[in-house]
Short mmCIF file of C-alpha atoms in Angstrom, two decimals:
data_model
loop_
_atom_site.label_atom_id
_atom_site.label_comp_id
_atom_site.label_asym_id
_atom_site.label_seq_id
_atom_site.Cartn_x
_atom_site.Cartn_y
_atom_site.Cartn_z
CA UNK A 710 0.00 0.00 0.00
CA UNK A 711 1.03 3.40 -0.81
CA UNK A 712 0.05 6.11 2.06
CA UNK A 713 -0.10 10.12 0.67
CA UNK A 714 0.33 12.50 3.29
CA UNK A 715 -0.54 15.42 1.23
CA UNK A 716 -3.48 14.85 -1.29
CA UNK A 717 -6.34 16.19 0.69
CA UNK A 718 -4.29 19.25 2.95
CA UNK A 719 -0.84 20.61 3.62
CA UNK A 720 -0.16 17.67 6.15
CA UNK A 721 3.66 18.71 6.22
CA UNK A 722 3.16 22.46 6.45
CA UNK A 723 0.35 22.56 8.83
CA UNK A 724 0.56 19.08 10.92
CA UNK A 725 4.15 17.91 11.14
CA UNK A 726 3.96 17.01 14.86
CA UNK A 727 0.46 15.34 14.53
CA UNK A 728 2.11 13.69 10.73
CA UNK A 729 5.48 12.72 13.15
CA UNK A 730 3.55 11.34 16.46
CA UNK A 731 1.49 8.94 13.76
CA UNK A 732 4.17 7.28 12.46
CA UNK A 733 5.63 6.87 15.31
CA UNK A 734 2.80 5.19 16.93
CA UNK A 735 2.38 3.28 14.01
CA UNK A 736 -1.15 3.96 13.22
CA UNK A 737 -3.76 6.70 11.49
CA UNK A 738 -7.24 6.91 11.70
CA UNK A 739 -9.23 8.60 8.75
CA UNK A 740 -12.69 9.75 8.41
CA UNK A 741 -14.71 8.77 5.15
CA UNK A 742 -15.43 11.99 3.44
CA UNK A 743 -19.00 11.20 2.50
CA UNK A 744 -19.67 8.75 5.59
CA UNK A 745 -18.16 10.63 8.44
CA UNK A 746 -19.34 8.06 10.94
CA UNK A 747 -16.98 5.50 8.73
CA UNK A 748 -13.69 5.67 9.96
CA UNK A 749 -10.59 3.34 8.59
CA UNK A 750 -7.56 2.84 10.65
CA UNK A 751 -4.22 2.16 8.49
CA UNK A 752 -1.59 0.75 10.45
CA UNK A 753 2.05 2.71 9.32
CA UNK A 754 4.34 0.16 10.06
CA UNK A 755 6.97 -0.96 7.27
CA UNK A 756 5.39 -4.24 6.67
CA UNK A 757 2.65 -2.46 5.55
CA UNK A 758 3.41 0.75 3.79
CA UNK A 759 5.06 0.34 0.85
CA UNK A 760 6.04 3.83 0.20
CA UNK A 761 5.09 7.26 2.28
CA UNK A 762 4.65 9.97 -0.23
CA UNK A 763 4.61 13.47 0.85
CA UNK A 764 3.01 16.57 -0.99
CA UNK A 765 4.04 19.77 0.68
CA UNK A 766 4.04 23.75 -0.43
CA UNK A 767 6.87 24.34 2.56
CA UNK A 768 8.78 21.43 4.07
CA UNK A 769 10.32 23.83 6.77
CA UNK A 770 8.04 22.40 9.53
CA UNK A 771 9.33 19.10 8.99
CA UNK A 772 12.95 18.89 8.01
CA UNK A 773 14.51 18.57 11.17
CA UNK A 774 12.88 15.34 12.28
CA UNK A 775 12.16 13.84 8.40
CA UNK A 776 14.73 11.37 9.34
CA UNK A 777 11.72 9.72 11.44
CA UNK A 778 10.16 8.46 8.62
CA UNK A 779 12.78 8.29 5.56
CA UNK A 780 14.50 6.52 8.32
CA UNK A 781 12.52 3.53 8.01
CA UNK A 782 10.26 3.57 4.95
CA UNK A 783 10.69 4.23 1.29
CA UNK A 784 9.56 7.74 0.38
CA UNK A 785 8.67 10.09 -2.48
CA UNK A 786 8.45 14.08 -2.35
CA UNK A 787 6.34 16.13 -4.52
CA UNK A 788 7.24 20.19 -3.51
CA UNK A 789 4.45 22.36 -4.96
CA UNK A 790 6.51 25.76 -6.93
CA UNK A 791 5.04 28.31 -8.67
CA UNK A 792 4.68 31.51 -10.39
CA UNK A 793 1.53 32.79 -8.10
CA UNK A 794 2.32 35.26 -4.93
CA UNK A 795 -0.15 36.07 -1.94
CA UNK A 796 -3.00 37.53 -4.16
CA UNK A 797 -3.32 33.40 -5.44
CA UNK A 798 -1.51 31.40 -2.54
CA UNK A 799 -1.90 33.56 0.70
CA UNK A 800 -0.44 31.05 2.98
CA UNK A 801 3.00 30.09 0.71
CA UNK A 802 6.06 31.05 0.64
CA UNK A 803 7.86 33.23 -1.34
CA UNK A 804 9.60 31.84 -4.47
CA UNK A 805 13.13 32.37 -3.00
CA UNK A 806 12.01 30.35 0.12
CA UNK A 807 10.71 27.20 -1.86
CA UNK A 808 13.97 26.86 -3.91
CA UNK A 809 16.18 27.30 -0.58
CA UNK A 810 13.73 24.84 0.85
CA UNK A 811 13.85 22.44 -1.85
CA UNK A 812 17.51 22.61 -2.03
CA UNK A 813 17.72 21.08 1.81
CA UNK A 814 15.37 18.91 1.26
CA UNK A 815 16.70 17.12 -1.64
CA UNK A 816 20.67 17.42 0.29
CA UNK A 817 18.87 15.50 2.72
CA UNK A 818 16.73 12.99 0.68
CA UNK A 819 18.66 12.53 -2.67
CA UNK A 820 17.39 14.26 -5.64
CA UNK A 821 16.49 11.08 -7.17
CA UNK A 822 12.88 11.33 -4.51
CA UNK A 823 11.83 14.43 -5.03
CA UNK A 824 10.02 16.48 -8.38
CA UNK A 825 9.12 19.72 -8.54
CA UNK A 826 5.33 20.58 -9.63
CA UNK A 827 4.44 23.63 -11.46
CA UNK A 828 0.88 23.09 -11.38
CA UNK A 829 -1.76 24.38 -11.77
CA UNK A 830 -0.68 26.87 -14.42
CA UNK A 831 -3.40 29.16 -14.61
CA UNK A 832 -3.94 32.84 -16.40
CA UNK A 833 -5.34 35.94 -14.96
CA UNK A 834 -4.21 39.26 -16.30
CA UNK A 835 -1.42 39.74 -14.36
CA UNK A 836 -0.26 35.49 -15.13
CA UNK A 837 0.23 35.68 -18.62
CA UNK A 838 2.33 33.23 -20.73
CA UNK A 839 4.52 35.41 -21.00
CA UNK A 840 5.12 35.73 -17.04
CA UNK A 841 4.96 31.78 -16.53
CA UNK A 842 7.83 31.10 -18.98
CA UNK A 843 10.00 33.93 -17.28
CA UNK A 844 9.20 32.52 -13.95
CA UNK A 845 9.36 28.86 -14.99
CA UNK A 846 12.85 29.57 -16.30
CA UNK A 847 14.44 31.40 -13.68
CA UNK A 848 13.31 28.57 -11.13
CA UNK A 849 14.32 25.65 -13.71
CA UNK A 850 17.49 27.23 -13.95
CA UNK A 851 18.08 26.63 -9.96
CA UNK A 852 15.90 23.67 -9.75
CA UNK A 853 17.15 21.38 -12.42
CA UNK A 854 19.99 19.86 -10.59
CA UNK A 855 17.77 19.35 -7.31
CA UNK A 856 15.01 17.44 -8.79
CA UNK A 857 13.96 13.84 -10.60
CA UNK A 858 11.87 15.64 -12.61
CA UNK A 859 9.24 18.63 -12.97
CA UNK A 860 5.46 18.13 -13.15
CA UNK A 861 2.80 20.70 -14.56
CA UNK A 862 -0.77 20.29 -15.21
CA UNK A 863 -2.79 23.50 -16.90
CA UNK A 864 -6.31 24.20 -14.22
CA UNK A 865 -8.87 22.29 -14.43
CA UNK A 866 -12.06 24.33 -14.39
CA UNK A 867 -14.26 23.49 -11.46
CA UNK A 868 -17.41 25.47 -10.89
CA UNK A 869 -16.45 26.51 -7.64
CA UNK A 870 -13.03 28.45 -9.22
CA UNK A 871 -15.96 30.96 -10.46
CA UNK A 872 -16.31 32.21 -7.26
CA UNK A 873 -13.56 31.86 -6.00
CA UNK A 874 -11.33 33.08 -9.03
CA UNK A 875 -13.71 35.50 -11.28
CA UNK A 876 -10.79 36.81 -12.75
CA UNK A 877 -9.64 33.15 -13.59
CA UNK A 878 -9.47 32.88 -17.67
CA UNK A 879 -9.60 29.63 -19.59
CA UNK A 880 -6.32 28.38 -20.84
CA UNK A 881 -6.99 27.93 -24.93
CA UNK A 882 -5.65 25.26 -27.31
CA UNK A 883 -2.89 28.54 -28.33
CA UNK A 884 -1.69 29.24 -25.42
CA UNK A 885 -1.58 25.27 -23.88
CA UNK A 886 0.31 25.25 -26.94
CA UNK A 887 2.64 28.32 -26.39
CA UNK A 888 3.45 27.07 -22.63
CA UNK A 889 4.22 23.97 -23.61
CA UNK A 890 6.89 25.11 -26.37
CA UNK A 891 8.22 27.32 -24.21
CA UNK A 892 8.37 25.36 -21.04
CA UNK A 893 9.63 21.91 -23.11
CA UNK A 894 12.33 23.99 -24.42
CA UNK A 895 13.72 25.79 -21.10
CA UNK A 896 13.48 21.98 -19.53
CA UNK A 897 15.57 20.85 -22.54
CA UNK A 898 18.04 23.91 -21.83
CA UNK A 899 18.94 22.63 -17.94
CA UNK A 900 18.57 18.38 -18.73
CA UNK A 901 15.04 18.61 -16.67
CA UNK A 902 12.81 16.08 -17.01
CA UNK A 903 9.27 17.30 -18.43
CA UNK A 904 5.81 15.53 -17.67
CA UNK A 905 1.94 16.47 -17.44
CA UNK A 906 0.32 15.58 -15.00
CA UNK A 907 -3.83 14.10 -15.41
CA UNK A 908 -4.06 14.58 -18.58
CA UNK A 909 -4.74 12.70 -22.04
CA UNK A 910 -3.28 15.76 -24.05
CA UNK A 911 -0.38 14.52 -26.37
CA UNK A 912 2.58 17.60 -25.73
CA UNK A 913 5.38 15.01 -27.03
CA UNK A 914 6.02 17.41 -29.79
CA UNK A 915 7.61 19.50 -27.15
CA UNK A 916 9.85 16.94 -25.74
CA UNK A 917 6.87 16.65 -22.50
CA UNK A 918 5.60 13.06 -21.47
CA UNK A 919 2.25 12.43 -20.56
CA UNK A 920 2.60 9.89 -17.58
CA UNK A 921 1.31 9.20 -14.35
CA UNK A 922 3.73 11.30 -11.54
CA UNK A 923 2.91 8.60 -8.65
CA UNK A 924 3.76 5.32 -10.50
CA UNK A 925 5.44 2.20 -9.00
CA UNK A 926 8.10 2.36 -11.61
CA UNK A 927 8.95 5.72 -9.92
CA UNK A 928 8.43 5.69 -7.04
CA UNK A 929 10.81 1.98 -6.85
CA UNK A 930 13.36 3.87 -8.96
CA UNK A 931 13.82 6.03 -6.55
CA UNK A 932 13.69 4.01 -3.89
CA UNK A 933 15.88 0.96 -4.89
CA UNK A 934 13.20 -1.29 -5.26
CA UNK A 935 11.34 -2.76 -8.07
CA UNK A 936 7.59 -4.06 -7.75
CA UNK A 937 5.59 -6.23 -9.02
CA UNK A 938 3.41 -5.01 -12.82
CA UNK A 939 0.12 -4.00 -11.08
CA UNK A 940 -2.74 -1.97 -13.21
CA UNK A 941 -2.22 2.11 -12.22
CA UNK A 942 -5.88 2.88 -12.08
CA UNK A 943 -5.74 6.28 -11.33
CA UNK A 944 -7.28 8.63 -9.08
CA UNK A 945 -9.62 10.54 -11.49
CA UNK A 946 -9.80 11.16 -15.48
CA UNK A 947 -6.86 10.94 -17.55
CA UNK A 948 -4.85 10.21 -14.38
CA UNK A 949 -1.82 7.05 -14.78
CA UNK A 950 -1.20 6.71 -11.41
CA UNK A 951 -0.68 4.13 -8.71
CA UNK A 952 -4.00 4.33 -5.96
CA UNK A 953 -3.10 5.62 -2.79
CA UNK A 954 -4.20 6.03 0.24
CA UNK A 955 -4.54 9.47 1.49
CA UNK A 956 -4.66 9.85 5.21
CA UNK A 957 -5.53 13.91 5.56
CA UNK A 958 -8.81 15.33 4.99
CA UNK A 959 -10.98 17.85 2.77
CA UNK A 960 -11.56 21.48 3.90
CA UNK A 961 -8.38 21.07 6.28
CA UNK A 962 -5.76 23.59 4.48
CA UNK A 963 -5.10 26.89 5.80
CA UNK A 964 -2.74 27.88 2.94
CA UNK A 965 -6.24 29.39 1.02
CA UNK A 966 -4.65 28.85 -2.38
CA UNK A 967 -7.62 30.25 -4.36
CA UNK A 968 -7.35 27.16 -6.81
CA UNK A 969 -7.63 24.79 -4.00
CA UNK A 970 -9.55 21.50 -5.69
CA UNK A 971 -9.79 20.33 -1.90
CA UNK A 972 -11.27 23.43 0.11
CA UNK A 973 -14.48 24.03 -0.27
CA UNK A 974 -14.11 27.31 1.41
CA UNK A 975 -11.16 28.89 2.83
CA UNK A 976 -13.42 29.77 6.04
CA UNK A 977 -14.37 26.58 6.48
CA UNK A 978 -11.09 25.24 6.46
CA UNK A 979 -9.76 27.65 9.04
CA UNK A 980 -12.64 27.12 10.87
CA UNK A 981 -12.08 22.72 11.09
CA UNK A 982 -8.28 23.61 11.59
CA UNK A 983 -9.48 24.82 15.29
CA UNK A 984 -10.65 20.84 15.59
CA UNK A 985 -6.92 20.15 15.33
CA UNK A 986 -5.63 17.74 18.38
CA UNK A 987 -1.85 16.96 17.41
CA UNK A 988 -2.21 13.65 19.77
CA UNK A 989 -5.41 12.71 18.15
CA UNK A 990 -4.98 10.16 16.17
CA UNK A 991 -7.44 11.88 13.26
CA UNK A 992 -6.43 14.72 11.89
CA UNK A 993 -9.59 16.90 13.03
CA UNK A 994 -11.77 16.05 16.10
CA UNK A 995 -11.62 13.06 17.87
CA UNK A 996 -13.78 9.57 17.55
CA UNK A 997 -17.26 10.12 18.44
CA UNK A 998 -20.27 7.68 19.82
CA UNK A 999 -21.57 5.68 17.08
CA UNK A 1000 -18.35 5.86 14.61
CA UNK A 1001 -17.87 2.80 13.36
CA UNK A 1002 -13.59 1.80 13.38
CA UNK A 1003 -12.56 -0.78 10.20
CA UNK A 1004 -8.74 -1.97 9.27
CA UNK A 1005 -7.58 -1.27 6.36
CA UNK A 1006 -6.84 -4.33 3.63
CA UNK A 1007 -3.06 -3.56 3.53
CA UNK A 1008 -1.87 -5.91 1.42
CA UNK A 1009 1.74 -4.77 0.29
CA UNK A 1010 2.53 -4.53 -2.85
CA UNK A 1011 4.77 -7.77 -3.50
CA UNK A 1012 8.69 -6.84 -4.33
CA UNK A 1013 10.79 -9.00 -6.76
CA UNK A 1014 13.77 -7.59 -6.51
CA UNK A 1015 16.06 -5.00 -3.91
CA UNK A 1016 18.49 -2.74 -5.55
CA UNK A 1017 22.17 -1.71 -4.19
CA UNK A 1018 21.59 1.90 -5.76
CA UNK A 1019 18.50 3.52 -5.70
CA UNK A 1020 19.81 5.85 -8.58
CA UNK A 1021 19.02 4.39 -12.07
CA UNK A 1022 19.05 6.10 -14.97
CA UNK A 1023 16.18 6.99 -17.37
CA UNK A 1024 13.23 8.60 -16.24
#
């Protein structure tokens, strides 16, 4: 089994000492988003977690004490980069912060587990095309020897970004287009590997693969280990990648990145961050009367072989 730490909230930026105290318990509990009363407890022990993989906007929280986990499980970083400042990602960083970050992260971690997203790219009148290639290439420039590889996906248009982004404009075939030229070509320029991320659209042309970014071929790669073939079946449309299992929750991410596709509402997710109990074992709250506890089938994915060096080439 594969456990994300990130998918549904900033676990890393917001929760380290809750994210810490679980694994070293060795155990999680997580609500069912729809069922609330259904809760599923996934035990974190090596013999049953294949791989942690952590999603994070600022890994500063967590650095120090990493070792806890990398320690004794495989692991795969994903560090969220981009061209947006407070007006789109109140709670971030600043650029120069997320590259210095990045940088100690992947000193401490080898570069070989960790890729840089640059997603979602969106456009407003002040993001143009024109700014995202500027931006992408001053950051590529610093990144490239840091990372496995970067990973961009263009917004995906959810009703809710209406209100929450009016000034949010659609991304045309043209532009796609332009980005991708112009972003293939600066990750040519500094030997950085260049993938999509959910997405059927064929950039090739532009020297960009279309693959899953959370595949067992990566994520053993990285880690010295190779796996057994099992079907990737994706966590939504056009997605190639291996199924997880994400142990934050929805409407739990104070960051307020206006192009959040897990808030709701930024209120509401400052309001359940108030529910926050770092020696809880769920992330918000605490069990209730009538919640009803399962285990977790966690089967591990089989391994056929172990590798002496987890750094292989290809990508």
């Amino acid at each position: 089994m594969i456990i994300n730490t990130g998918g549904r909230t900033d676990t890393v930026q917001y929760y380290s000492e809750w994210l810490l105290r679980r694994f070293a318990e060795g155990y999680v509990l997580v609500r069912n988003p729809r069922y609330p009363q259904l809760v599923t407890r996934y035990d974190l022990v090596p013999d049953k977690v294949d791989c942690v993989v952590f999603c994070s906007k600022d890994y500063r929280p967590i650095l120090p004490r990493l070792h806890e986990v990398t320690d004794r499980f495989a692991s795969y970083f994903f560090y969220t980069i981009t061209a947006y400042g407070r007006d789109i990602e109140p709670g971030v960083p600043p650029i120069e912060a997320g590259v210095q970050t990045l940088k100690e992260l992947s000193a401490q971690v080898g570069r070989q587990r960790v890729a840089w997203r640059y997603d979602p790219v969106l456009l407003t009148e002040k993001y143009t095309v024109a700014r995202h290639l500027a931006t992408f290439e001053a950051m590529a420039r610093q990144l490239a020897p840091f990372v496995d590889r970067c990973i961009f996906s263009f917004v995906e248009l959810y009703r809710k970004l209406a209100v929450n982004m009016p000034e949010l404009r659609p991304v045309p075939p043209a532009a796609r287009r332009e980005l991708a030229a112009g972003m293939g070509a600066v990750a040519a320029r500094y030997g950085l590997p260049l993938q999509t991320c959910a997405t059927d659209e064929d950039l090739s042309a532009f020297g960009i693969r279309s693959a899953g970014c959370m595949t067992l071929e990566t994520l053993g790669r990285a880690n010295g280990v190779v796996f057994k073939d099992r079907v990737h079946r994706g966590m939504r449309a056009g997605c190639r990648c291996i199924e997880t299992r994400d142990i934050g929750a929805y409407d739990s991410c104070p960051n307020g990145c206006r192009y959040c596709y897990a808030n709701t509402d930024a209120r509401l997710a400052q309001h359940n961050y108030c529910f926050h109990d770092p020696a809880s074992p769920l992330l918000l709250g605490r069990l209730e009367p009538g919640d009803e506890v399962h285990r977790a089938d966690q089967r591990p994915f089989a391994i056929t072989a172990r590798l002496d060096d987890p750094v292989l080439p290809g990508f």
